[in-house]
Short mmCIF file of C-alpha atoms and ligand atoms in Angstrom, two decimals:
data_model
loop_
_atom_site.label_atom_id
_atom_site.label_comp_id
_atom_site.label_asym_id
_atom_site.label_seq_id
_atom_site.Cartn_x
_atom_site.Cartn_y
_atom_site.Cartn_z
CA MET A 723 3.02 -16.07 3.83
CA THR A 724 5.15 -15.84 0.59
CA PHE A 725 5.17 -11.97 1.47
CA ARG A 726 6.75 -12.71 4.90
CA ILE A 727 9.30 -14.74 2.93
CA ALA A 728 9.76 -11.80 0.22
CA TYR A 729 10.40 -9.42 3.22
CA LEU A 730 12.90 -11.85 4.97
CA LYS A 731 14.72 -11.69 1.40
CA LEU A 732 14.63 -8.12 1.09
CA THR A 733 15.81 -7.84 4.55
CA ILE A 734 18.65 -9.90 4.09
CA VAL A 735 19.60 -7.87 0.68
CA TYR A 736 19.32 -4.36 2.96
CA VAL A 737 21.49 -5.89 5.65
CA PHE A 738 24.10 -7.21 3.49
CA ILE A 739 24.65 -3.83 1.46
CA VAL A 740 24.63 -1.91 5.08
CA MET A 741 27.16 -4.72 6.36
CA VAL A 742 29.37 -4.81 3.43
CA MET A 743 29.68 -0.88 3.72
CA SER A 744 29.99 -0.92 7.65
CA ILE A 745 32.74 -3.46 7.34
CA ALA A 746 34.52 -1.81 4.48
CA PHE A 747 34.14 1.39 6.75
CA SER A 748 35.66 -0.49 9.83
CA VAL A 749 38.82 -1.91 7.73
CA VAL A 750 39.94 1.33 6.65
CA ILE A 751 39.37 3.00 9.90
CA TYR A 752 41.24 0.16 11.66
CA GLN A 753 44.30 0.74 9.06
CA LEU A 754 44.23 4.36 9.47
CA ALA A 755 44.44 4.29 13.27
CA SER A 756 46.81 1.43 13.62
CA ASN A 757 49.11 3.15 11.05
CA GLU A 758 48.94 6.40 13.00
CA LEU A 759 49.53 4.69 16.64
CA GLY A 760 52.65 2.72 14.80
CA LYS A 761 54.05 6.08 13.24
CA GLY A 762 53.98 7.97 16.65
CA LEU A 763 55.60 5.36 18.21
CA ASP A 764 58.22 5.06 15.39
CA ARG A 765 58.82 8.89 15.61
CA GLN A 766 59.52 8.68 19.51
CA THR A 767 61.98 5.68 19.31
CA GLY A 768 63.66 7.15 16.39
CA TYR A 769 64.30 10.00 17.92
CA MET A 770 66.29 8.41 20.83
CA ARG A 771 67.97 6.09 18.34
CA ARG A 772 69.89 9.12 16.84
CA LEU A 773 71.08 9.97 20.43
CA PRO A 774 74.51 8.95 21.39
CA LEU A 775 73.45 6.05 23.76
CA ASN A 776 75.67 3.78 25.95
CA ASP A 777 74.69 -0.08 26.36
CA VAL A 778 72.81 0.57 29.41
CA MET A 779 70.67 3.23 27.58
CA LEU A 780 70.21 0.93 24.68
CA MET A 781 68.88 -1.78 26.69
CA GLN A 782 66.36 0.38 28.04
CA LEU A 783 65.60 1.79 24.81
CA ARG A 784 64.75 -1.86 23.66
CA ASP A 785 62.59 -2.68 26.85
CA ILE A 786 61.00 0.91 26.18
CA GLU A 787 60.24 -0.37 22.54
CA ASN A 788 59.10 -3.68 23.52
CA GLU A 789 56.59 -2.27 25.70
CA ARG A 790 55.48 0.05 23.40
CA GLN A 791 54.80 -2.73 20.97
CA ASN A 792 53.07 -4.43 23.61
CA SER A 793 50.83 -1.64 24.24
CA LEU A 794 50.37 -0.95 20.53
CA ASP A 795 49.16 -4.49 19.87
CA GLU A 796 46.85 -3.87 22.86
CA SER A 797 45.69 -0.87 21.39
CA ASN A 798 44.94 -2.49 18.04
CA MET A 799 43.21 -5.44 19.83
CA GLN A 800 40.96 -2.95 21.60
CA LEU A 801 40.04 -1.16 18.38
CA LYS A 802 39.38 -4.25 16.38
CA LEU A 803 36.93 -5.39 19.71
CA ASN A 804 35.24 -1.91 19.55
CA LEU A 805 35.01 -2.25 15.81
CA PHE A 806 33.58 -5.52 16.11
CA TYR A 807 30.82 -4.33 18.88
CA PHE A 808 30.26 -1.29 16.72
CA ASN A 809 29.59 -3.82 13.46
CA LEU A 810 27.35 -5.75 15.72
CA PHE A 811 25.11 -2.76 16.58
CA ILE A 812 25.02 -1.92 13.07
CA LEU A 813 24.06 -5.40 12.32
CA LEU A 814 21.01 -5.63 14.69
CA LEU A 815 20.06 -1.59 13.72
CA SER A 816 20.13 -2.73 10.05
CA GLY A 817 18.21 -5.73 10.77
CA ILE A 818 15.27 -4.26 12.57
CA SER A 819 15.22 -1.07 10.29
CA SER A 820 15.62 -3.26 7.25
CA TYR A 821 12.97 -5.34 8.10
CA TYR A 822 10.74 -2.47 8.49
CA PHE A 823 11.78 -0.61 5.20
CA ALA A 824 11.38 -3.80 3.20
CA LYS A 825 7.70 -4.18 4.79
CA LYS A 826 7.35 -0.79 3.62
CA THR A 827 8.73 -1.13 0.06
CA LEU A 828 6.74 -4.27 -0.40
CA LYS A 829 3.36 -3.18 1.15
CA PRO A 830 1.81 -1.43 -1.73
CA ILE A 831 2.74 -4.55 -3.97
CA GLU A 832 1.51 -7.10 -1.29
CA ASP A 833 -1.73 -4.67 -1.12
CA MET A 834 -2.06 -5.05 -4.83
CA VAL A 835 -1.65 -8.56 -5.00
CA VAL A 836 -4.41 -9.37 -2.26
CA SER A 837 -7.29 -6.73 -3.91
CA GLN A 838 -6.23 -8.69 -7.24
CA ASN A 839 -6.94 -11.88 -5.94
CA HIS A 840 -9.92 -10.73 -4.38
CA PHE A 841 -10.81 -9.39 -7.48
CA THR A 842 -10.48 -12.52 -9.36
CA ALA A 843 -12.34 -14.60 -6.88
CA ASP A 844 -15.03 -11.94 -6.79
CA ALA A 845 -15.49 -12.00 -10.88
CA SER A 846 -15.17 -15.99 -11.02
CA HIS A 847 -18.10 -16.02 -8.85
CA GLU A 848 -20.01 -13.42 -10.53
CA LEU A 849 -19.35 -15.38 -13.80
CA LYS A 850 -20.09 -18.72 -12.61
CA THR A 851 -23.72 -17.72 -11.32
CA PRO A 852 -25.16 -17.31 -14.48
CA LEU A 853 -23.23 -20.05 -16.03
CA THR A 854 -24.48 -22.45 -13.19
CA ALA A 855 -27.79 -21.54 -13.80
CA MET A 856 -27.99 -21.89 -17.73
CA ARG A 857 -26.42 -25.42 -17.17
CA THR A 858 -28.66 -26.38 -14.43
CA GLU A 859 -31.68 -25.10 -16.64
CA ILE A 860 -30.34 -27.06 -19.85
CA GLU A 861 -29.45 -30.45 -17.78
CA VAL A 862 -32.96 -30.46 -16.37
CA LEU A 863 -34.59 -30.01 -19.88
CA LEU A 864 -32.46 -32.78 -21.14
CA ARG A 865 -33.57 -35.31 -18.53
CA ASN A 866 -37.28 -34.73 -19.80
CA ASN A 867 -38.15 -36.75 -22.29
CA LYS A 868 -41.00 -35.37 -23.74
CA ILE A 869 -39.78 -31.44 -24.46
CA THR A 870 -42.37 -29.33 -26.06
CA LEU A 871 -41.76 -26.22 -28.02
CA ALA A 872 -43.00 -24.39 -25.42
CA ASP A 873 -40.35 -25.59 -22.83
CA ALA A 874 -37.38 -25.19 -25.28
CA LYS A 875 -38.64 -21.35 -25.88
CA ALA A 876 -38.93 -20.95 -22.13
CA LEU A 877 -35.34 -22.34 -21.79
CA LEU A 878 -33.78 -20.23 -24.52
CA THR A 879 -35.48 -17.07 -23.45
CA SER A 880 -34.40 -17.85 -19.77
CA ASN A 881 -30.85 -18.58 -21.16
CA LEU A 882 -31.10 -15.32 -23.18
CA GLU A 883 -31.35 -13.27 -20.05
CA GLU A 884 -28.22 -15.31 -18.38
CA ILE A 885 -26.65 -13.95 -21.16
CA ALA A 886 -27.43 -10.68 -20.88
CA LYS A 887 -26.31 -10.81 -17.33
CA LEU A 888 -22.88 -12.02 -18.73
CA GLU A 889 -22.37 -9.38 -21.05
CA SER A 890 -23.44 -6.62 -18.77
CA LEU A 891 -20.77 -8.11 -16.41
CA SER A 892 -17.91 -8.55 -18.95
CA ASN A 893 -18.80 -4.55 -20.23
CA ALA A 894 -18.49 -3.39 -16.35
CA LEU A 895 -15.06 -5.42 -16.25
CA LEU A 896 -13.66 -3.89 -19.21
CA LYS A 897 -14.63 -0.44 -18.34
CA LEU A 898 -13.35 -1.22 -14.91
CA SER A 899 -9.79 -2.30 -16.32
CA LYS A 900 -9.92 0.56 -18.78
CA TYR A 901 -9.95 3.18 -16.09
CA GLN A 902 -8.11 1.31 -13.37
CA ASP A 903 -5.22 1.56 -16.20
CA GLN A 904 -5.36 5.42 -15.65
CA VAL A 905 -5.97 5.82 -19.53
CA ARG A 906 -4.74 8.84 -21.09
CA VAL A 907 -7.88 10.61 -22.33
CA GLU A 908 -7.52 13.63 -24.29
CA PHE A 909 -9.41 16.40 -22.14
CA ARG A 910 -11.47 19.07 -24.27
CA GLU A 911 -13.76 21.59 -22.89
CA GLN A 912 -17.20 19.97 -22.49
CA ASN A 913 -20.52 21.57 -21.74
CA ILE A 914 -21.39 19.91 -18.35
CA SER A 915 -25.36 20.28 -19.06
CA ASP A 916 -25.14 18.43 -22.55
CA ILE A 917 -23.19 15.65 -20.97
CA ILE A 918 -25.99 15.28 -18.21
CA ILE A 919 -28.94 15.44 -20.99
CA GLU A 920 -27.06 12.90 -22.80
CA ALA A 921 -26.80 10.56 -19.76
CA TYR A 922 -30.43 11.12 -18.69
CA GLU A 923 -32.08 10.57 -22.13
CA LYS A 924 -30.46 7.30 -22.42
CA LEU A 925 -32.55 6.35 -19.33
CA ALA A 926 -35.44 8.29 -19.69
CA PRO A 927 -37.37 5.25 -21.09
CA LEU A 928 -36.54 3.28 -17.81
CA ALA A 929 -37.84 6.06 -15.51
CA GLU A 930 -40.57 6.01 -17.65
CA LYS A 931 -41.38 2.73 -17.08
CA ARG A 932 -41.52 3.26 -13.47
CA ASP A 933 -43.08 6.43 -13.70
CA ILE A 934 -40.01 8.21 -12.18
CA LYS A 935 -40.05 12.10 -12.74
CA PHE A 936 -36.95 14.26 -12.88
CA ASN A 937 -36.73 17.83 -11.50
CA ASN A 938 -33.61 19.26 -13.44
CA LYS A 939 -32.32 22.25 -12.51
CA ILE A 940 -29.08 22.39 -15.07
CA ILE A 941 -27.01 25.55 -15.89
CA ASP A 942 -24.89 26.06 -19.02
CA ILE A 943 -21.23 25.61 -17.77
CA ASN A 944 -18.18 23.86 -18.90
CA VAL A 945 -15.53 21.88 -17.60
CA LEU A 946 -12.22 20.19 -18.79
CA GLY A 947 -12.87 16.55 -19.36
CA ASP A 948 -13.65 13.47 -21.33
CA LYS A 949 -16.80 13.38 -22.91
CA GLN A 950 -17.55 9.58 -23.05
CA SER A 951 -16.35 8.91 -19.71
CA LEU A 952 -18.14 11.88 -18.30
CA VAL A 953 -21.45 10.60 -19.92
CA GLU A 954 -20.57 7.04 -18.71
CA LEU A 955 -20.48 8.36 -14.81
CA PHE A 956 -23.49 10.23 -15.04
CA ILE A 957 -25.21 7.11 -16.39
CA ILE A 958 -24.09 4.94 -13.44
CA LEU A 959 -25.45 7.46 -11.25
CA ILE A 960 -28.44 8.13 -12.89
CA ASP A 961 -29.06 4.54 -13.56
CA ASN A 962 -28.49 3.60 -9.40
CA ALA A 963 -30.92 6.42 -8.67
CA ILE A 964 -33.52 5.06 -10.58
CA LYS A 965 -32.63 1.68 -9.73
CA TYR A 966 -32.85 2.25 -5.98
CA SER A 967 -36.02 4.35 -6.21
CA PRO A 968 -39.55 3.29 -6.18
CA PRO A 969 -42.00 3.63 -8.81
CA LYS A 970 -43.72 7.22 -9.14
CA SER A 971 -40.95 8.92 -7.12
CA LEU A 972 -38.79 12.25 -7.72
CA ILE A 973 -35.31 12.42 -8.76
CA ASN A 974 -33.56 15.58 -9.02
CA ILE A 975 -30.52 16.60 -10.75
CA SER A 976 -28.99 20.09 -10.30
CA ILE A 977 -25.51 22.06 -11.24
CA THR A 978 -24.05 24.37 -9.07
CA LYS A 979 -20.90 26.32 -9.16
CA GLU A 980 -18.94 27.23 -6.21
CA ASN A 981 -15.57 28.87 -6.06
CA LYS A 982 -13.06 26.13 -7.75
CA TRP A 983 -15.76 23.59 -8.33
CA ILE A 984 -18.31 22.53 -10.36
CA SER A 985 -21.08 20.30 -8.46
CA VAL A 986 -23.64 18.00 -9.91
CA SER A 987 -25.79 16.72 -7.54
CA ILE A 988 -28.16 13.47 -8.25
CA LYS A 989 -30.55 13.15 -5.42
CA ASP A 990 -33.31 10.25 -5.27
CA TYR A 991 -36.10 9.44 -2.51
CA GLY A 992 -35.33 5.63 -2.68
CA ILE A 993 -34.33 2.88 -0.27
CA GLY A 994 -31.15 4.71 0.90
CA MET A 995 -28.29 3.36 2.54
CA LYS A 996 -27.26 2.58 6.19
CA ALA A 997 -24.32 4.60 7.46
CA SER A 998 -22.19 1.39 7.77
CA ASP A 999 -22.36 0.59 3.88
CA ILE A 1000 -21.41 4.00 2.89
CA PRO A 1001 -17.67 3.63 3.38
CA TYR A 1002 -17.44 0.28 1.27
CA ILE A 1003 -20.09 1.55 -1.80
CA PHE A 1004 -16.99 2.44 -4.07
CA ASN A 1005 -15.34 -0.95 -3.42
CA ARG A 1006 -15.48 -3.26 -6.49
CA PHE A 1007 -18.17 -5.98 -6.31
CA TYR A 1008 -19.76 -4.36 -3.11
CA ARG A 1009 -23.65 -4.19 -2.62
CA SER A 1010 -25.53 -3.73 0.18
CA ASP A 1011 -27.59 -6.21 1.52
CA SER A 1012 -30.71 -4.20 0.90
CA SER A 1013 -29.93 -4.26 -3.02
CA ARG A 1014 -28.92 -7.90 -2.83
CA ASN A 1015 -31.57 -9.23 -0.98
CA LYS A 1016 -34.84 -6.95 -0.23
CA GLU A 1017 -34.94 -4.99 -3.45
CA GLN A 1018 -33.77 -7.72 -5.77
CA VAL A 1019 -32.21 -5.06 -8.12
CA ASN A 1020 -29.89 -6.25 -11.05
CA GLY A 1021 -26.07 -4.94 -10.48
CA TYR A 1022 -22.53 -6.34 -9.82
CA GLY A 1023 -21.48 -3.94 -7.64
CA LEU A 1024 -19.23 -2.23 -10.18
CA GLY A 1025 -20.98 1.07 -11.17
CA LEU A 1026 -19.72 3.26 -8.33
CA SER A 1027 -15.95 1.88 -8.58
CA ILE A 1028 -16.14 2.61 -12.43
CA ALA A 1029 -17.70 6.23 -11.15
CA HIS A 1030 -15.10 6.61 -8.70
CA LYS A 1031 -12.24 6.18 -11.02
CA ILE A 1032 -13.68 8.22 -13.74
CA VAL A 1033 -14.01 10.98 -11.21
CA GLU A 1034 -10.47 10.45 -10.16
CA LEU A 1035 -9.14 10.49 -13.67
CA HIS A 1036 -10.92 14.06 -13.97
CA GLN A 1037 -9.03 15.33 -10.50
CA GLY A 1038 -12.55 15.82 -8.61
CA LYS A 1039 -14.40 14.36 -6.00
CA ILE A 1040 -17.78 12.32 -5.27
CA LEU A 1041 -19.43 12.53 -2.10
CA VAL A 1042 -22.42 10.46 -0.60
CA SER A 1043 -25.14 11.43 1.55
CA SER A 1044 -27.86 8.56 2.34
CA LYS A 1045 -30.38 7.79 4.84
CA PRO A 1046 -32.59 4.49 4.72
CA ALA A 1047 -35.57 4.79 3.51
CA LYS A 1048 -35.17 8.36 3.30
CA GLY A 1049 -33.15 8.54 -0.54
CA SER A 1050 -29.53 9.06 -1.28
CA GLU A 1051 -27.53 12.14 -2.82
CA PHE A 1052 -24.53 11.66 -5.02
CA THR A 1053 -22.60 14.99 -5.62
CA VAL A 1054 -19.80 14.85 -8.49
CA LYS A 1055 -17.55 17.95 -7.80
CA LEU A 1056 -15.50 18.67 -10.81
CA PRO A 1057 -12.73 21.40 -10.94
CA ALA A 1058 -13.98 24.65 -12.75
CA LEU A 1059 -12.14 25.78 -15.72
P1 ADP B 62 -25.03 -1.97 -8.34
O1 ADP B 62 -26.01 -0.99 -8.22
O2 ADP B 62 -24.78 -2.88 -9.70
O3 ADP B 62 -25.18 -3.08 -7.35
P2 ADP B 62 -22.73 -0.10 -7.78
O4 ADP B 62 -21.60 -0.05 -7.60
O5 ADP B 62 -23.64 0.94 -8.62
O6 ADP B 62 -23.23 -1.28 -8.08
O7 ADP B 62 -23.60 0.31 -6.21
C1 ADP B 62 -22.92 -0.10 -5.19
C2 ADP B 62 -24.12 -0.43 -4.29
O8 ADP B 62 -24.23 0.99 -3.41
C3 ADP B 62 -25.43 -0.65 -4.58
O9 ADP B 62 -25.51 -2.30 -4.57
C4 ADP B 62 -26.31 -0.42 -3.54
O10 ADP B 62 -26.50 -1.11 -2.47
C5 ADP B 62 -25.67 0.99 -3.14
N1 ADP B 62 -26.04 2.31 -4.10
C6 ADP B 62 -25.54 2.68 -5.11
N2 ADP B 62 -26.37 3.89 -5.41
C7 ADP B 62 -27.78 3.95 -4.72
C8 ADP B 62 -28.47 4.85 -4.56
N3 ADP B 62 -28.93 5.79 -5.38
N4 ADP B 62 -29.51 4.33 -3.67
C9 ADP B 62 -29.28 3.39 -2.61
N5 ADP B 62 -28.28 2.40 -2.59
C10 ADP B 62 -27.25 2.89 -3.99
#
């Protein structure tokens, strides 16, 4: 609604500018045309006045002059009318086209505001959930007159878990806003295999816990990029591969070079995704139903949007292929040096 008013305001501004130009143009045209017509008339009658004329001829000349003046007035009137219709046409045309251009100008801003509002609502919701859980637990415990040390410890442990969730959410939000602002990071030559190994080593304990094995085909190759964000990118993808895989499964990581691209593929044999989920997984806070409900995997749906921003920052691409219950493959393509 507010944007409709903004469209109208901008339309009025555009129409006003066009109409000021069109009216100024019409006034100039009118002045020039009526001056020319008047001059033509004066030239004709001026020539006749210089001739030796008798009274009858002078009377006739006056009649001719009157007749001409009338036709000049008529022509001026007609010109005014034509210019009025012309301006009316311009008003209509500029009204329609200005509304179209106003919409086009404001659309990206409107989209940004709508997405910002969604983001604020989603972030508030995610922040509220652990806070509500903590509050409820504390209130329940306080209502109990005979709190034991074990009760208090259980409450604190559970509160700590919620605080850890809040911490990871705020970290994810900070990262997202960092990459959202298209930070100007200094790109240097980076060995992609070192980056993968660094990300992999950070997650190895998590994989070990679930008895997940890796089959890595890593080649020594350099790309231009920012080390910290590239490590973050592969941590997100490998972490997801672990999170969404069953225990004792396998994850393949491979690096290949094809023409202008260096591709890093992370393939798991986990829960996979429905084709209908794939278009949305890079949206902020999007989690497929299977990861929200059935599998109860922790997360906020922010990892892949951060990953997408990092890939964008490196002028790369990220591709996904996935089948439910078969597994998923994320391929990051970075421009080769
Ligand atoms: P999170 O994992 O925290 O929910 P992400 O943004 O990393 O958030 O992922 C968004 C969604 O994409 C996940 O909720 C999940 O449904 C799906 N997804 C991502 N990676 C995988 C994967 N390797 N296997 C299956 N589903 C995945």
